[in-house]
């Protein structure tokens, strides 16, 4: 015998659920189209528990699925239930099953607590793969609880599969699957919402219920919208839940019911809900699932936004959208309104252009100008079947799935600080070395912006060939414009610039000359003079004031030879002290540079 509740997790689960007395029946899933449903399942009670002389419940049973060849299985939902603590480990055709959802119901009778459970598992893939044939549920073991539950004749277990199938020969229907765990005695009232009755022809309702007894019919009625219903002789009006399967015409489905009733005379066109009332003054019946089938021919408009086109520094956007008509039973007509909102502020209304077929769609685009009163970050909302005030003009299957909301951030170019031009010493012919690495921080107002430097505006615009060394940048000629690109990551960028300039810095004179070709001080070198002060003139005098050498920007540096006056030893002049005069001929430097230099050989 399988031992239930073997671990602390299950034990703690029971502690939590022990205060839950049931779960209201509510809508689980809706299908719109050419759909219908069928139940299969079986009890694990070998005989109705009210008549058992020896208390027992089986651990497995089987049932047959027999659909037509052109029926296509859309969904399959397995439910299993029993008395006592939960058994959530079962097998379907030998395949282990664990529930997707569970239901717990607790009953207090004469200070005794009776627990009941149900479990749900979607088994669509398995049933689609198996198709028609035999289905066996096994390993459902409630034997540890049946002696206790036999005190109230509620020792039971069973299972069922609700199969939703489609067929192109069916009418367009709306199928609703409801589930939960509600029980009587004495009375239970269930409201089935989300109906949409446009034609009550061939309308029907199916019940999966547990613990009904054929021999107990004390004030037991099933009412739809206040009218008692039945399906005699299988389901008398005064004994609706009596261990029967109206799909197989079986009356030996002990202590469970799989019953389907026609209700075309119990609902009216235009109904959006139905009231179900179950009364019983003695029989303890638990409703686990309800399925309704109603003829329905309505569209179901939905909308989505595929993408949004934005331009930098523009409050005009283009929204690319798609209107769809899924899970519907009628065409969505053209000229269905689509209203557009920004932060719930109405902007404009457009309209669909074509009739959108069942499961069809229509794509479009709309240009929207966002008012200045709306911040740059906002929610864009498109609502189909809305004339601009929340009112629709098309009757739909579902009236609350018509909107689509997405956050939008307008594209705004980055703000920036103006950075000053940079000046460096002229290294000759307006060449200079510059360090503008700190401008990456100084130019930014938003610290998260990305900054890059470029040598041309075209490169900056195209974001190609950036300057990689901003610490020791060599400008071969000046003035030179450096372009800064700031990117904010939102598709927008800004470009600013600054200018690199060179200036003629004061020359530095090396006043020691030793022309011995050793590579050191071989000439009279003046740092920062040649090719910088283009009009300069150098004059060198001996100690007696005699001019011995003159030069300019086109001359080689003086190497101890005379080029003026009396020439001795082929222009070489003796070692000694000489006097120089450097006329820069520059507006920034009015006075010549003068001083002594020393020539040694």
Short mmCIF file of C-alpha atoms in Angstrom, two decimals, residues 92-593:
data_model
loop_
_atom_site.label_atom_id
_atom_site.label_comp_id
_atom_site.label_asym_id
_atom_site.label_seq_id
_atom_site.Cartn_x
_atom_site.Cartn_y
_atom_site.Cartn_z
CA UNK A 92 -1.73 7.84 -16.73
CA UNK A 93 -1.06 4.89 -19.03
CA UNK A 94 2.05 4.23 -16.97
CA UNK A 95 3.42 7.76 -17.26
CA UNK A 96 4.04 9.51 -13.90
CA UNK A 97 1.84 12.54 -13.33
CA UNK A 98 2.25 15.44 -10.91
CA UNK A 99 -0.46 18.13 -10.73
CA UNK A 100 -0.33 21.62 -12.14
CA UNK A 101 -2.99 22.78 -9.69
CA UNK A 102 -4.69 21.30 -6.64
CA UNK A 103 -7.99 21.71 -4.80
CA UNK A 104 -8.66 20.91 -1.15
CA UNK A 105 -12.04 20.70 0.56
CA UNK A 106 -12.67 20.09 4.25
CA UNK A 107 -15.90 19.10 5.92
CA UNK A 108 -16.65 19.27 9.63
CA UNK A 109 -19.33 16.80 10.78
CA UNK A 110 -20.07 16.10 14.47
CA UNK A 111 -16.65 17.40 15.46
CA UNK A 112 -15.02 15.08 12.91
CA UNK A 113 -12.92 16.60 10.13
CA UNK A 114 -13.24 14.95 6.72
CA UNK A 115 -10.68 15.93 4.05
CA UNK A 116 -11.14 15.64 0.29
CA UNK A 117 -8.82 16.55 -2.56
CA UNK A 118 -8.73 17.02 -6.30
CA UNK A 119 -5.81 17.58 -8.66
CA UNK A 120 -5.46 18.97 -12.17
CA UNK A 121 -2.90 18.23 -14.87
CA UNK A 122 -2.88 19.30 -18.51
CA UNK A 123 -2.15 16.12 -20.49
CA UNK A 124 -2.68 17.49 -24.00
CA UNK A 125 0.58 16.19 -25.44
CA UNK A 126 0.02 12.68 -24.12
CA UNK A 127 -3.58 12.46 -25.31
CA UNK A 128 -2.72 13.91 -28.73
CA UNK A 129 0.05 11.31 -29.07
CA UNK A 130 -2.16 8.43 -27.91
CA UNK A 131 -5.42 9.43 -29.60
CA UNK A 132 -8.37 7.08 -29.41
CA UNK A 133 -8.02 4.06 -27.21
CA UNK A 134 -7.79 2.93 -23.64
CA UNK A 135 -6.66 5.24 -20.82
CA UNK A 136 -5.75 3.88 -17.42
CA UNK A 137 -5.18 5.95 -14.31
CA UNK A 138 -3.21 4.06 -11.68
CA UNK A 139 -1.44 4.53 -8.33
CA UNK A 140 -4.29 6.59 -6.92
CA UNK A 141 -4.38 5.17 -3.39
CA UNK A 142 -6.74 6.45 -0.69
CA UNK A 143 -6.92 3.18 1.24
CA UNK A 144 -5.43 4.75 4.37
CA UNK A 145 -8.52 6.94 4.73
CA UNK A 146 -11.45 4.80 3.62
CA UNK A 147 -12.28 3.31 7.02
CA UNK A 148 -12.55 6.76 8.56
CA UNK A 149 -14.57 8.13 5.63
CA UNK A 150 -16.88 5.13 5.57
CA UNK A 151 -18.49 6.62 8.70
CA UNK A 152 -20.12 9.17 6.39
CA UNK A 153 -20.15 6.93 3.28
CA UNK A 154 -17.73 9.30 1.54
CA UNK A 155 -14.94 6.82 0.85
CA UNK A 156 -14.28 7.34 -2.87
CA UNK A 157 -11.72 8.00 -5.61
CA UNK A 158 -11.94 8.56 -9.36
CA UNK A 159 -10.61 10.40 -12.38
CA UNK A 160 -11.73 12.10 -15.57
CA UNK A 161 -10.27 13.74 -18.66
CA UNK A 162 -12.01 16.71 -20.28
CA UNK A 163 -11.10 16.66 -23.98
CA UNK A 164 -11.61 19.81 -26.05
CA UNK A 165 -11.58 19.09 -29.77
CA UNK A 166 -12.16 21.05 -32.97
CA UNK A 167 -13.75 20.06 -36.23
CA UNK A 168 -14.40 22.22 -39.28
CA UNK A 169 -17.91 20.74 -39.56
CA UNK A 170 -18.91 22.10 -36.15
CA UNK A 171 -20.74 25.38 -35.71
CA UNK A 172 -18.89 28.34 -34.27
CA UNK A 173 -19.07 27.91 -30.52
CA UNK A 174 -17.75 29.35 -27.32
CA UNK A 175 -16.52 26.75 -24.82
CA UNK A 176 -15.85 27.73 -21.23
CA UNK A 177 -14.07 25.45 -18.76
CA UNK A 178 -14.67 26.28 -15.10
CA UNK A 179 -13.19 24.49 -12.13
CA UNK A 180 -12.72 24.64 -8.37
CA UNK A 181 -14.09 22.57 -5.46
CA UNK A 182 -17.54 23.42 -4.07
CA UNK A 183 -19.87 21.12 -2.22
CA UNK A 184 -23.36 20.50 -0.80
CA UNK A 185 -25.32 19.84 1.41
CA UNK A 186 -27.36 21.95 1.76
CA UNK A 187 -27.02 24.35 -1.16
CA UNK A 188 -24.33 25.70 -3.45
CA UNK A 189 -24.73 28.58 -5.87
CA UNK A 190 -22.31 29.07 -8.74
CA UNK A 191 -22.23 31.99 -11.17
CA UNK A 192 -20.75 31.19 -14.55
CA UNK A 193 -19.39 34.44 -15.97
CA UNK A 194 -17.80 35.29 -19.33
CA UNK A 195 -20.66 33.80 -21.34
CA UNK A 196 -21.79 35.36 -24.58
CA UNK A 197 -25.02 33.86 -25.81
CA UNK A 198 -26.06 34.87 -29.32
CA UNK A 199 -27.79 31.62 -30.21
CA UNK A 200 -29.01 29.06 -27.70
CA UNK A 201 -29.40 26.25 -30.22
CA UNK A 202 -27.61 23.05 -29.12
CA UNK A 203 -26.34 24.74 -25.95
CA UNK A 204 -25.17 22.27 -23.33
CA UNK A 205 -23.46 22.07 -19.97
CA UNK A 206 -21.28 19.32 -18.55
CA UNK A 207 -20.43 18.53 -14.92
CA UNK A 208 -17.61 16.62 -13.28
CA UNK A 209 -18.83 15.86 -9.77
CA UNK A 210 -17.80 13.53 -6.96
CA UNK A 211 -19.61 11.55 -4.31
CA UNK A 212 -23.12 11.52 -5.72
CA UNK A 213 -25.28 8.51 -4.65
CA UNK A 214 -28.02 6.92 -6.69
CA UNK A 215 -29.88 5.87 -3.60
CA UNK A 216 -30.06 9.34 -2.04
CA UNK A 217 -32.54 11.75 -3.58
CA UNK A 218 -33.59 14.02 -0.74
CA UNK A 219 -34.31 17.50 -2.08
CA UNK A 220 -31.61 17.02 -4.69
CA UNK A 221 -32.09 19.40 -7.62
CA UNK A 222 -29.93 21.02 -10.26
CA UNK A 223 -31.19 24.36 -11.51
CA UNK A 224 -29.96 26.51 -14.40
CA UNK A 225 -31.14 30.11 -14.09
CA UNK A 226 -33.75 28.97 -11.60
CA UNK A 227 -35.19 26.14 -13.71
CA UNK A 228 -34.67 22.51 -12.61
CA UNK A 229 -33.01 20.37 -15.27
CA UNK A 230 -32.56 16.65 -15.72
CA UNK A 231 -31.91 13.97 -18.27
CA UNK A 232 -34.30 11.17 -17.38
CA UNK A 233 -34.26 8.31 -17.01
CA UNK A 234 -30.48 8.48 -16.46
CA UNK A 235 -30.59 11.70 -14.44
CA UNK A 236 -34.01 12.32 -12.89
CA UNK A 237 -34.82 15.92 -12.05
CA UNK A 238 -34.85 14.98 -8.36
CA UNK A 239 -31.55 13.01 -8.46
CA UNK A 240 -29.13 14.80 -10.77
CA UNK A 241 -25.90 13.45 -9.29
CA UNK A 242 -26.38 9.75 -8.98
CA UNK A 243 -23.24 8.01 -10.23
CA UNK A 244 -23.86 8.28 -13.97
CA UNK A 245 -22.04 8.98 -17.21
CA UNK A 246 -24.47 10.47 -19.69
CA UNK A 247 -21.94 10.20 -22.52
CA UNK A 248 -21.79 6.40 -22.19
CA UNK A 249 -25.30 6.06 -20.72
CA UNK A 250 -23.76 4.29 -17.71
CA UNK A 251 -25.36 4.20 -14.25
CA UNK A 252 -22.45 2.39 -12.56
CA UNK A 253 -20.02 5.31 -12.31
CA UNK A 254 -20.12 4.85 -8.58
CA UNK A 255 -19.80 8.02 -6.50
CA UNK A 256 -18.86 10.29 -9.41
CA UNK A 257 -20.76 11.91 -12.28
CA UNK A 258 -19.82 12.82 -15.83
CA UNK A 259 -23.08 14.35 -17.00
CA UNK A 260 -23.97 16.59 -19.92
CA UNK A 261 -27.31 18.39 -20.09
CA UNK A 262 -28.93 20.36 -22.91
CA UNK A 263 -29.68 23.89 -21.73
CA UNK A 264 -31.00 25.63 -24.82
CA UNK A 265 -34.29 26.23 -22.99
CA UNK A 266 -32.54 27.53 -19.89
CA UNK A 267 -30.54 30.43 -21.32
CA UNK A 268 -31.45 33.36 -23.52
CA UNK A 269 -29.75 35.19 -26.32
CA UNK A 270 -27.70 38.03 -24.84
CA UNK A 271 -26.95 36.31 -21.56
CA UNK A 272 -23.45 36.97 -20.23
CA UNK A 273 -23.73 34.75 -17.16
CA UNK A 274 -25.64 31.77 -15.87
CA UNK A 275 -26.72 30.86 -12.35
CA UNK A 276 -26.29 27.26 -11.26
CA UNK A 277 -27.90 26.09 -8.04
CA UNK A 278 -27.46 22.66 -6.55
CA UNK A 279 -29.48 21.61 -3.51
CA UNK A 280 -29.34 18.44 -1.49
CA UNK A 281 -30.58 17.77 2.00
CA UNK A 282 -28.60 14.56 2.43
CA UNK A 283 -26.34 13.60 -0.44
CA UNK A 284 -22.82 15.12 -0.17
CA UNK A 285 -21.86 16.23 -3.71
CA UNK A 286 -18.67 18.05 -4.75
CA UNK A 287 -18.56 19.98 -8.03
CA UNK A 288 -15.03 19.91 -9.52
CA UNK A 289 -15.42 21.15 -13.12
CA UNK A 290 -18.10 22.57 -15.40
CA UNK A 291 -17.96 22.98 -19.18
CA UNK A 292 -20.42 25.05 -21.22
CA UNK A 293 -20.89 25.09 -24.97
CA UNK A 294 -22.78 28.00 -26.52
CA UNK A 295 -23.18 29.06 -30.10
CA UNK A 296 -21.21 32.28 -30.54
CA UNK A 297 -20.31 34.33 -33.59
CA UNK A 298 -18.36 37.35 -32.48
CA UNK A 299 -14.95 38.85 -33.20
CA UNK A 300 -12.31 39.47 -30.55
CA UNK A 301 -10.23 42.52 -31.36
CA UNK A 302 -6.72 42.76 -29.94
CA UNK A 303 -3.85 45.08 -30.81
CA UNK A 304 -0.09 45.12 -30.40
CA UNK A 305 2.73 47.55 -31.15
CA UNK A 306 5.54 46.03 -33.22
CA UNK A 307 7.95 48.96 -33.22
CA UNK A 308 8.19 52.73 -32.82
CA UNK A 309 10.15 55.06 -35.10
CA UNK A 310 11.59 58.17 -33.45
CA UNK A 311 13.71 61.07 -34.63
CA UNK A 312 16.13 62.98 -32.49
CA UNK A 313 14.71 66.10 -30.88
CA UNK A 314 11.28 65.47 -32.42
CA UNK A 315 8.00 64.90 -30.57
CA UNK A 316 6.56 63.13 -33.60
CA UNK A 317 6.69 59.31 -33.52
CA UNK A 318 5.48 56.57 -35.86
CA UNK A 319 3.92 53.52 -34.20
CA UNK A 320 3.80 50.30 -36.22
CA UNK A 321 0.90 48.23 -34.93
CA UNK A 322 -1.01 45.04 -35.68
CA UNK A 323 -4.71 44.41 -35.05
CA UNK A 324 -5.55 40.72 -34.66
CA UNK A 325 -8.79 38.77 -34.37
CA UNK A 326 -7.68 35.59 -32.57
CA UNK A 327 -9.74 32.89 -30.87
CA UNK A 328 -12.81 34.47 -32.45
CA UNK A 329 -15.92 33.26 -34.23
CA UNK A 330 -16.66 36.16 -36.58
CA UNK A 331 -14.98 38.74 -38.80
CA UNK A 332 -13.81 41.99 -37.21
CA UNK A 333 -15.36 44.65 -39.46
CA UNK A 334 -13.46 47.43 -41.15
CA UNK A 335 -13.60 50.92 -39.66
CA UNK A 336 -13.18 49.54 -36.17
CA UNK A 337 -11.77 52.51 -34.22
CA UNK A 338 -8.30 52.54 -32.70
CA UNK A 339 -7.67 55.27 -30.15
CA UNK A 340 -4.24 56.42 -29.08
CA UNK A 341 -3.24 57.74 -25.67
CA UNK A 342 -0.04 59.05 -24.05
CA UNK A 343 -0.06 58.72 -20.26
CA UNK A 344 -3.84 58.18 -20.62
CA UNK A 345 -4.22 61.51 -22.41
CA UNK A 346 -6.29 60.99 -25.57
CA UNK A 347 -4.43 61.98 -28.75
CA UNK A 348 -6.30 60.74 -31.82
CA UNK A 349 -8.41 57.95 -33.35
CA UNK A 350 -7.74 55.97 -36.51
CA UNK A 351 -9.66 53.06 -38.05
CA UNK A 352 -9.00 49.57 -39.40
CA UNK A 353 -9.01 49.43 -43.19
CA UNK A 354 -10.24 45.90 -43.97
CA UNK A 355 -12.47 43.16 -42.63
CA UNK A 356 -10.15 41.06 -40.46
CA UNK A 357 -11.05 37.36 -40.69
CA UNK A 358 -11.04 34.85 -37.84
CA UNK A 359 -7.41 34.43 -36.70
CA UNK A 360 -6.44 37.12 -39.21
CA UNK A 361 -4.65 40.42 -38.73
CA UNK A 362 -4.08 43.85 -40.22
CA UNK A 363 -0.86 45.81 -39.91
CA UNK A 364 -0.62 49.56 -40.05
CA UNK A 365 1.27 52.59 -38.86
CA UNK A 366 0.22 55.88 -37.35
CA UNK A 367 2.06 59.15 -36.83
CA UNK A 368 1.47 60.69 -33.43
CA UNK A 369 2.63 64.09 -32.19
CA UNK A 370 3.26 64.00 -28.46
CA UNK A 371 2.15 67.24 -26.75
CA UNK A 372 4.72 69.28 -24.88
CA UNK A 373 2.77 68.67 -21.67
CA UNK A 374 3.71 64.97 -21.85
CA UNK A 375 7.21 64.19 -20.45
CA UNK A 376 9.83 62.63 -22.68
CA UNK A 377 9.29 59.27 -20.96
CA UNK A 378 5.66 58.15 -21.09
CA UNK A 379 3.32 55.20 -21.69
CA UNK A 380 1.93 54.90 -25.21
CA UNK A 381 -1.42 53.09 -25.26
CA UNK A 382 -3.34 51.86 -28.30
CA UNK A 383 -6.90 50.65 -27.74
CA UNK A 384 -8.82 48.92 -30.51
CA UNK A 385 -12.62 49.28 -30.54
CA UNK A 386 -12.46 52.56 -28.65
CA UNK A 387 -13.84 55.84 -29.97
CA UNK A 388 -11.61 57.87 -27.66
CA UNK A 389 -13.47 57.71 -24.37
CA UNK A 390 -13.32 53.99 -23.60
CA UNK A 391 -16.51 53.23 -25.53
CA UNK A 392 -16.53 50.47 -28.14
CA UNK A 393 -18.82 50.04 -31.14
CA UNK A 394 -18.23 46.32 -31.87
CA UNK A 395 -19.70 43.49 -29.78
CA UNK A 396 -16.80 41.17 -28.91
CA UNK A 397 -16.17 37.86 -27.19
CA UNK A 398 -13.85 39.57 -24.73
CA UNK A 399 -14.22 43.28 -24.07
CA UNK A 400 -11.23 43.67 -21.74
CA UNK A 401 -8.31 42.62 -23.97
CA UNK A 402 -8.35 45.53 -26.42
CA UNK A 403 -5.43 47.62 -25.26
CA UNK A 404 -1.66 47.53 -25.57
CA UNK A 405 0.64 49.70 -23.49
CA UNK A 406 4.37 50.19 -24.00
CA UNK A 407 6.83 52.65 -22.45
CA UNK A 408 8.34 55.19 -24.84
CA UNK A 409 11.27 57.53 -24.38
CA UNK A 410 11.52 60.35 -26.90
CA UNK A 411 14.91 60.67 -28.53
CA UNK A 412 16.66 63.80 -27.28
CA UNK A 413 20.18 64.78 -28.25
CA UNK A 414 22.62 64.97 -25.33
CA UNK A 415 23.24 68.33 -23.71
CA UNK A 416 26.89 69.36 -23.39
CA UNK A 417 29.24 71.97 -22.02
CA UNK A 418 31.23 74.24 -24.31
CA UNK A 419 34.92 73.48 -23.85
CA UNK A 420 37.65 76.09 -24.52
CA UNK A 421 40.18 75.97 -27.31
CA UNK A 422 43.64 74.67 -26.47
CA UNK A 423 46.95 76.38 -27.23
CA UNK A 424 50.36 74.70 -27.29
CA UNK A 425 53.90 75.70 -28.20
CA UNK A 426 54.67 75.75 -31.91
CA UNK A 427 57.07 72.91 -32.67
CA UNK A 428 57.71 74.19 -36.15
CA UNK A 429 55.48 74.95 -39.08
CA UNK A 430 52.50 75.24 -36.65
CA UNK A 431 52.93 71.67 -35.40
CA UNK A 432 51.97 71.02 -31.78
CA UNK A 433 51.40 68.33 -29.13
CA UNK A 434 48.17 68.50 -27.14
CA UNK A 435 46.50 66.80 -24.17
CA UNK A 436 42.69 67.06 -24.14
CA UNK A 437 41.88 63.80 -22.31
CA UNK A 438 40.09 65.68 -19.52
CA UNK A 439 37.57 67.03 -22.04
CA UNK A 440 35.86 63.61 -22.00
CA UNK A 441 34.55 64.58 -18.56
CA UNK A 442 34.35 68.34 -18.93
CA UNK A 443 32.11 68.27 -22.01
CA UNK A 444 29.42 66.05 -20.41
CA UNK A 445 26.34 67.25 -18.58
CA UNK A 446 24.97 63.71 -18.30
CA UNK A 447 27.70 61.52 -16.86
CA UNK A 448 26.37 58.40 -18.63
CA UNK A 449 26.90 59.83 -22.13
CA UNK A 450 29.66 58.27 -24.22
CA UNK A 451 32.26 60.70 -25.60
CA UNK A 452 34.51 60.25 -28.64
CA UNK A 453 36.94 62.64 -30.46
CA UNK A 454 37.31 62.92 -34.23
CA UNK A 455 39.44 64.83 -36.73
CA UNK A 456 36.53 65.62 -39.07
CA UNK A 457 32.84 66.33 -38.75
CA UNK A 458 32.01 63.56 -41.26
CA UNK A 459 33.85 61.01 -39.13
CA UNK A 460 32.03 62.26 -36.05
CA UNK A 461 28.65 61.99 -37.76
CA UNK A 462 29.40 58.48 -38.99
CA UNK A 463 31.16 57.51 -35.75
CA UNK A 464 34.24 56.17 -37.58
CA UNK A 465 37.99 56.58 -37.10
CA UNK A 466 37.96 58.12 -33.63
CA UNK A 467 41.08 59.67 -32.11
CA UNK A 468 42.56 56.99 -29.87
CA UNK A 469 45.24 59.09 -28.10
CA UNK A 470 43.84 62.23 -26.54
CA UNK A 471 46.70 62.51 -24.02
CA UNK A 472 49.56 63.06 -26.47
CA UNK A 473 47.83 64.10 -29.67
CA UNK A 474 50.13 65.49 -32.40
CA UNK A 475 48.64 68.08 -34.71
CA UNK A 476 50.87 68.38 -37.78
CA UNK A 477 49.48 71.82 -38.54
CA UNK A 478 47.29 74.28 -36.73
CA UNK A 479 44.76 75.69 -36.27
CA UNK A 480 42.98 72.31 -36.23
CA UNK A 481 39.36 71.61 -35.28
CA UNK A 482 38.68 68.59 -33.05
CA UNK A 483 35.09 67.31 -33.07
CA UNK A 484 33.45 65.75 -30.01
CA UNK A 485 30.56 63.28 -30.36
CA UNK A 486 28.32 62.56 -27.37
CA UNK A 487 26.03 59.52 -27.48
CA UNK A 488 23.26 58.94 -24.93
CA UNK A 489 22.49 55.36 -25.92
CA UNK A 490 19.03 56.29 -27.14
CA UNK A 491 19.91 56.66 -30.81
CA UNK A 492 20.69 60.35 -30.59
CA UNK A 493 24.00 62.15 -30.52
CA UNK A 494 25.37 65.68 -30.35
CA UNK A 495 28.50 67.14 -31.89
CA UNK A 496 30.53 70.03 -30.58
CA UNK A 497 34.10 71.09 -31.24
CA UNK A 498 37.12 73.00 -30.08
CA UNK A 499 40.25 74.33 -31.83
CA UNK A 500 43.88 73.42 -31.37
CA UNK A 501 46.21 76.37 -31.84
CA UNK A 502 49.95 76.82 -31.54
CA UNK A 503 51.86 79.85 -30.31
CA UNK A 504 55.48 80.88 -30.63
CA UNK A 505 56.98 80.22 -27.24
CA UNK A 506 60.26 81.92 -26.17
CA UNK A 507 63.30 80.24 -27.78
CA UNK A 508 65.82 78.47 -25.53
CA UNK A 509 69.49 79.22 -26.37
CA UNK A 510 72.27 76.63 -25.96
CA UNK A 511 75.30 78.94 -25.53
CA UNK A 512 78.01 76.28 -25.76
CA UNK A 513 79.35 75.14 -29.15
CA UNK A 514 82.01 72.45 -29.71
CA UNK A 515 82.06 71.49 -33.42
CA UNK A 516 83.98 68.19 -33.04
CA UNK A 517 81.33 66.00 -34.75
CA UNK A 518 80.66 63.97 -31.59
CA UNK A 519 76.93 64.68 -31.87
CA UNK A 520 76.87 66.98 -28.88
CA UNK A 521 76.76 70.80 -29.16
CA UNK A 522 78.23 70.65 -32.64
CA UNK A 523 76.22 73.74 -33.61
CA UNK A 524 74.76 76.82 -32.07
CA UNK A 525 71.31 75.35 -31.41
CA UNK A 526 68.35 77.50 -30.38
CA UNK A 527 65.34 75.42 -29.32
CA UNK A 528 62.03 76.79 -30.59
CA UNK A 529 63.47 79.10 -33.24
CA UNK A 530 63.85 77.50 -36.64
CA UNK A 531 60.62 77.14 -38.67
CA UNK A 532 58.81 78.91 -35.86
CA UNK A 533 60.06 82.48 -36.06
CA UNK A 534 60.24 82.45 -39.81
CA UNK A 535 61.69 85.98 -40.13
CA UNK A 536 64.35 85.73 -37.50
CA UNK A 537 67.95 86.91 -37.97
CA UNK A 538 71.03 85.79 -36.04
CA UNK A 539 74.22 87.85 -35.75
CA UNK A 540 77.41 86.62 -34.05
CA UNK A 541 80.22 89.01 -33.04
CA UNK A 542 83.71 88.40 -31.73
CA UNK A 543 85.06 90.03 -28.60
CA UNK A 544 86.07 93.12 -30.53
CA UNK A 545 82.55 93.63 -31.88
CA UNK A 546 83.38 92.36 -35.35
CA UNK A 547 80.50 90.58 -37.11
CA UNK A 548 81.67 87.07 -38.04
CA UNK A 549 78.46 85.25 -38.92
CA UNK A 550 74.84 85.94 -39.86
CA UNK A 551 71.97 83.56 -40.48
CA UNK A 552 68.20 83.27 -40.82
CA UNK A 553 65.47 80.62 -41.09
CA UNK A 554 67.00 79.31 -44.29
CA UNK A 555 70.51 78.97 -42.87
CA UNK A 556 72.12 76.00 -41.24
CA UNK A 557 72.95 76.39 -37.59
CA UNK A 558 76.33 78.08 -36.87
CA UNK A 559 79.13 75.49 -36.52
CA UNK A 560 82.10 77.75 -35.72
CA UNK A 561 82.87 78.96 -39.25
CA UNK A 562 82.68 82.59 -40.26
CA UNK A 563 80.61 83.79 -43.18
CA UNK A 564 81.29 87.44 -42.78
CA UNK A 565 84.43 89.70 -42.58
CA UNK A 566 88.08 88.50 -42.63
CA UNK A 567 88.19 84.74 -43.19
CA UNK A 568 90.99 82.83 -41.38
CA UNK A 569 91.92 79.19 -42.07
CA UNK A 570 89.16 78.64 -44.54
CA UNK A 571 86.54 80.45 -42.46
CA UNK A 572 87.27 78.70 -39.15
CA UNK A 573 87.48 81.08 -36.26
CA UNK A 574 89.33 80.50 -33.01
CA UNK A 575 87.89 79.24 -29.76
CA UNK A 576 86.67 81.90 -27.41
CA UNK A 577 83.76 83.94 -26.26
CA UNK A 578 81.38 85.40 -28.80
CA UNK A 579 78.35 87.61 -28.59
CA UNK A 580 75.02 86.82 -30.27
CA UNK A 581 72.03 88.92 -31.22
CA UNK A 582 68.82 87.12 -32.26
CA UNK A 583 66.19 89.32 -33.83
CA UNK A 584 62.89 87.38 -33.79
CA UNK A 585 60.96 89.92 -35.86
CA UNK A 586 57.74 88.83 -34.14
CA UNK A 587 55.00 91.12 -32.79
CA UNK A 588 55.00 89.27 -29.48
CA UNK A 589 58.75 89.72 -29.01
CA UNK A 590 59.90 93.29 -29.64
CA UNK A 591 63.33 93.00 -28.01
CA UNK A 592 66.08 90.84 -29.51
CA UNK A 593 67.64 87.97 -27.59
#
